[in-house]
């Protein structure tokens, strides 16, 4: 009896590639649950009446109901339950920070491991794909056109929800492939592009959503023209935040300094890691990644797979690392070195202006700053150098100002983020809504999806109010 109780307190472990093996390839690290493992894990759910896990989910999936269906081996029903709220379950099951959201609210987690909600969502989504299931759209067509700018998580979610309501939706995407950060930012070993992202995009298209790629809003066409000449009654801006930030320290213009955005885009979207693609990318022998978020982990783990000895330099301690605990754990397992409480002050270059090292200073934590984390302060006389030939800056991103600068009357804040209401994403322009990283700055996939969902509801209410 005691053993059975212990088992209920411990989650079913998920299978993964061995660290030494996966560090040399771009195959998916996590292998996910099989049917028996998924059912066993689902049996740990308490099916709470007041399900706090739903409150922790930005898109409000009915988590107890979908897990209950998994428990009964009705995987098709589980997918239908998830699809009522989420357009990208195979993505969310892989990259969402469940530990701070749904799983962080799980009652089972008070005295043991939280139910592995993310891995169960991934299992259901993958099962549905393997069995040819698609999201359902039964709404009567309204004959009303809505434009969505950006085919990332926010745009795809907003478009999918509007299509389910009966709207005629067209997504305008600047790149040649739909998916946004899902295709250019997150590496293949965390989120397979053809097997997962492309299938999720197809699912949204099956709802009737049209996607036009290679359309740059502000260059190809403006928001005003979409509404006055193309007949769109509302517009949602989900263009993300793809403009990288740098430290502005000496040597940052040297050859061999990259933003994480460029480095990951070349590797992920342009397939630089594959021998059959002719995409140039620097194969550094010793790479330093500056930053401690998920993007920094992605860049470091990518550089490692391309053959580099890789260091992560972060100015705070491990407790303050903003990356998911799972990503930090995987990075350490794979052999990435963490130089914590360390901050760069200069990038060193040789006579040909090629990076040859980075000068850093040791840090110590002082009083908490505005973020609530203890402020890092330099330790006098502690400067030292790390030898390297490549530096990747992963310090966050902000929105590209192209849309705001070509849309008269669209309010932005000092960080160039579009100003929009939190409840529905309403901007300063009538009929124009916004959400995701374009509003908040760089954040998570699931928060962008939540914003897209709220905006879809706001757009529906707006159009209906016009009669």
XYZ file of N, CA and C in Angstrom, residues 220-318:
297
model
N 5.080 46.026 -48.310
C 4.210 45.469 -49.357
C 2.848 46.158 -49.362
N 2.342 46.393 -48.155
C 1.024 47.008 -47.979
C 0.949 47.528 -46.553
N 0.144 48.542 -46.318
C 0.012 49.101 -44.974
C -1.276 48.615 -44.318
N -1.359 48.823 -43.022
C -2.582 48.457 -42.302
C -3.766 49.274 -42.805
N -3.525 50.547 -43.063
C -4.605 51.399 -43.588
C -5.129 50.861 -44.909
N -4.238 50.407 -45.782
C -4.665 49.866 -47.075
C -5.415 48.558 -46.917
N -5.022 47.745 -45.941
C -5.750 46.510 -45.691
C -7.214 46.799 -45.363
N -7.436 47.865 -44.601
C -8.788 48.164 -44.137
C -9.584 48.991 -45.148
N -8.933 49.915 -45.833
C -9.686 50.805 -46.730
C -9.780 50.281 -48.164
N -8.768 49.512 -48.599
C -8.761 49.042 -49.983
C -9.046 47.546 -50.127
N -8.665 46.763 -49.111
C -8.827 45.313 -49.213
C -10.054 44.790 -48.478
N -10.750 45.664 -47.772
C -12.023 45.278 -47.173
C -11.956 44.492 -45.877
N -10.824 44.548 -45.172
C -10.748 43.866 -43.878
C -11.385 44.757 -42.805
N -12.275 44.175 -42.036
C -13.011 44.957 -41.035
C -12.233 45.124 -39.732
N -11.242 44.292 -39.522
C -10.393 44.395 -38.331
C -9.033 43.800 -38.665
N -8.033 44.230 -37.894
C -6.671 43.746 -38.082
C -6.090 43.373 -36.724
N -5.414 42.226 -36.686
C -4.678 41.845 -35.482
C -3.189 41.860 -35.803
N -2.410 42.565 -34.983
C -0.961 42.641 -35.159
C -0.299 41.669 -34.186
N 0.282 40.623 -34.757
C 1.019 39.642 -33.959
C 2.392 39.440 -34.561
N 3.076 40.535 -34.803
C 4.327 40.518 -35.570
C 5.562 40.185 -34.749
N 5.385 39.949 -33.454
C 6.495 39.508 -32.634
C 7.501 40.589 -32.302
N 8.632 40.133 -31.770
C 9.716 41.055 -31.389
C 11.022 40.450 -31.869
N 11.379 40.767 -33.092
C 12.554 40.141 -33.691
C 13.780 41.015 -33.788
N 13.749 42.187 -33.167
C 14.886 43.102 -33.252
C 15.795 42.879 -32.042
N 16.999 42.327 -32.245
C 17.853 41.964 -31.104
C 18.478 43.155 -30.410
N 18.801 42.959 -29.142
C 19.474 43.981 -28.348
C 20.919 43.564 -28.076
N 21.773 44.556 -27.942
C 23.182 44.308 -27.657
C 23.598 45.073 -26.395
N 24.830 44.827 -25.912
C 25.293 45.434 -24.669
C 25.927 46.798 -24.887
N 26.340 47.093 -26.133
C 27.060 48.332 -26.443
C 28.351 48.440 -25.655
N 29.111 47.333 -25.646
C 30.417 47.326 -25.003
C 31.499 47.356 -26.083
N 32.730 47.745 -25.749
C 33.800 47.783 -26.746
C 34.008 46.416 -27.413
N 34.242 46.442 -28.718
C 34.527 45.221 -29.461
C 33.315 44.492 -29.992
N 32.136 45.050 -29.757
C 30.909 44.338 -30.151
C 30.718 44.290 -31.672
N 31.474 45.097 -32.400
C 31.395 45.096 -33.862
C 32.413 44.152 -34.498
N 33.146 43.405 -33.715
C 34.171 42.507 -34.253
C 33.546 41.364 -35.037
N 34.341 40.775 -35.919
C 33.881 39.620 -36.697
C 33.778 38.405 -35.772
N 32.620 37.793 -35.770
C 32.410 36.649 -34.882
C 31.449 36.952 -33.754
N 30.875 38.176 -33.753
C 29.834 38.535 -32.775
C 28.484 38.471 -33.489
N 27.553 37.721 -32.916
C 26.234 37.543 -33.527
C 25.140 37.766 -32.492
N 23.964 38.118 -32.971
C 22.789 38.052 -32.108
C 22.299 36.609 -32.125
N 21.671 36.199 -31.042
C 21.100 34.852 -31.007
C 20.045 34.698 -32.095
N 19.321 35.790 -32.402
C 18.296 35.733 -33.446
C 18.876 35.316 -34.791
N 19.967 35.987 -35.191
C 20.569 35.649 -36.486
C 21.115 34.228 -36.476
N 21.813 33.878 -35.408
C 22.439 32.562 -35.310
C 21.390 31.453 -35.391
N 20.306 31.607 -34.642
C 19.269 30.579 -34.626
C 18.457 30.564 -35.914
N 18.212 31.737 -36.499
C 17.456 31.779 -37.757
C 18.210 31.063 -38.867
N 19.502 31.297 -38.956
C 20.298 30.604 -39.975
C 20.226 29.093 -39.776
N 20.273 28.674 -38.524
C 20.307 27.244 -38.242
C 18.928 26.588 -38.334
N 17.904 27.260 -37.828
C 16.575 26.647 -37.731
C 15.758 26.799 -39.003
N 15.545 28.030 -39.425
C 14.707 28.287 -40.593
C 15.449 27.980 -41.893
N 16.751 28.307 -41.916
C 17.535 28.147 -43.145
C 18.355 26.859 -43.157
N 18.149 26.021 -42.129
C 18.689 24.649 -42.084
C 20.217 24.583 -42.234
N 20.936 25.496 -41.597
C 22.394 25.510 -41.725
C 23.038 24.250 -41.154
N 22.358 23.560 -40.261
C 22.932 22.365 -39.647
C 22.918 21.166 -40.590
N 22.207 21.284 -41.706
C 22.101 20.164 -42.649
C 23.090 20.311 -43.804
N 23.735 19.216 -44.164
C 24.733 19.237 -45.228
C 24.135 19.524 -46.598
N 22.826 19.231 -46.764
C 22.200 19.441 -48.073
C 21.638 20.856 -48.238
N 21.915 21.753 -47.272
C 21.526 23.160 -47.388
C 22.787 24.020 -47.431
N 22.824 24.940 -48.379
C 23.992 25.812 -48.542
C 23.764 27.136 -47.810
N 23.650 27.040 -46.493
C 23.424 28.232 -45.659
C 24.669 28.507 -44.831
N 25.303 29.658 -45.005
C 26.527 29.935 -44.239
C 26.230 30.139 -42.753
N 27.081 29.555 -41.932
C 26.995 29.770 -40.487
C 28.384 29.547 -39.906
N 28.725 30.282 -38.878
C 30.048 30.167 -38.268
C 30.094 28.916 -37.391
N 31.058 28.057 -37.655
C 31.285 26.878 -36.827
C 32.418 27.201 -35.863
N 32.098 27.925 -34.797
C 33.126 28.309 -33.839
C 33.689 27.106 -33.099
N 34.963 27.188 -32.731
C 35.563 26.115 -31.944
C 35.328 26.333 -30.453
N 35.238 27.623 -30.066
C 34.956 27.948 -28.671
C 33.995 29.131 -28.660
N 32.766 28.875 -28.220
C 31.681 29.851 -28.315
C 31.249 30.297 -26.923
N 31.058 31.613 -26.767
C 30.496 32.168 -25.535
C 29.131 32.759 -25.853
N 28.128 32.310 -25.115
C 26.772 32.850 -25.253
C 26.503 33.726 -24.041
N 26.123 34.968 -24.283
C 25.866 35.910 -23.194
C 24.355 35.981 -22.956
N 23.910 35.604 -21.750
C 22.492 35.617 -21.417
C 22.108 34.340 -20.699
N 20.921 34.344 -20.080
C 20.514 33.178 -19.294
C 19.100 32.709 -19.535
N 18.472 33.187 -20.621
C 17.104 32.785 -20.908
C 17.036 31.554 -21.795
N 15.818 31.193 -22.192
C 15.627 30.025 -23.050
C 16.343 30.181 -24.385
N 16.364 31.405 -24.920
C 17.031 31.629 -26.201
C 18.532 31.414 -26.057
N 19.089 31.829 -24.933
C 20.515 31.593 -24.680
C 20.810 30.099 -24.633
N 19.930 29.343 -23.963
C 20.113 27.881 -23.909
C 20.038 27.285 -25.312
N 19.077 27.768 -26.102
C 18.923 27.259 -27.468
C 20.170 27.531 -28.302
N 20.703 28.762 -28.195
C 21.891 29.120 -28.967
C 23.097 28.299 -28.518
N 23.259 28.142 -27.216
C 24.402 27.395 -26.691
C 24.332 25.929 -27.096
N 23.164 25.339 -26.995
C 23.011 23.915 -27.327
C 23.152 23.694 -28.830
N 22.787 24.700 -29.621
C 22.998 24.617 -31.070
C 24.487 24.671 -31.397
N 25.193 25.620 -30.790
C 26.639 25.742 -31.030
C 27.364 24.460 -30.632
N 26.947 23.860 -29.531
C 27.539 22.606 -29.076
C 27.372 21.518 -30.137
N 26.181 21.437 -30.707
C 25.905 20.417 -31.720
C 26.660 20.674 -33.022
N 27.062 21.921 -33.230
C 27.853 22.249 -34.405
C 29.353 22.081 -34.146
N 29.693 21.543 -32.969
C 31.074 21.162 -32.702
C 31.870 22.059 -31.785
N 31.230 23.015 -31.119
C 31.977 23.972 -30.304
C 32.025 23.586 -28.827
N 33.114 23.966 -28.172
C 33.113 24.032 -26.712
C 32.325 25.288 -26.367
N 31.308 25.152 -25.535
C 30.367 26.257 -25.359
C 30.245 26.679 -23.902
N 30.302 28.006 -23.698
C 30.131 28.594 -22.365
C 28.902 29.501 -22.379
N 28.171 29.507 -21.276
C 27.111 30.487 -21.051
C 27.590 31.447 -19.969
N 27.602 32.731 -20.297
C 28.011 33.764 -19.359
C 26.760 34.504 -18.911
N 26.519 34.514 -17.602
C 25.305 35.136 -17.056
C 25.659 35.903 -15.785
N 25.110 37.082 -15.646
C 25.563 37.989 -14.585
C 24.968 37.696 -13.211
N 23.940 36.857 -13.157
C 23.375 36.490 -11.862
C 23.720 35.030 -11.542
N 23.145 34.511 -10.448
C 23.427 33.137 -10.051
C 22.446 32.177 -10.713
N 22.645 30.898 -10.495
C 21.772 29.894 -11.114
C 20.323 30.058 -10.665
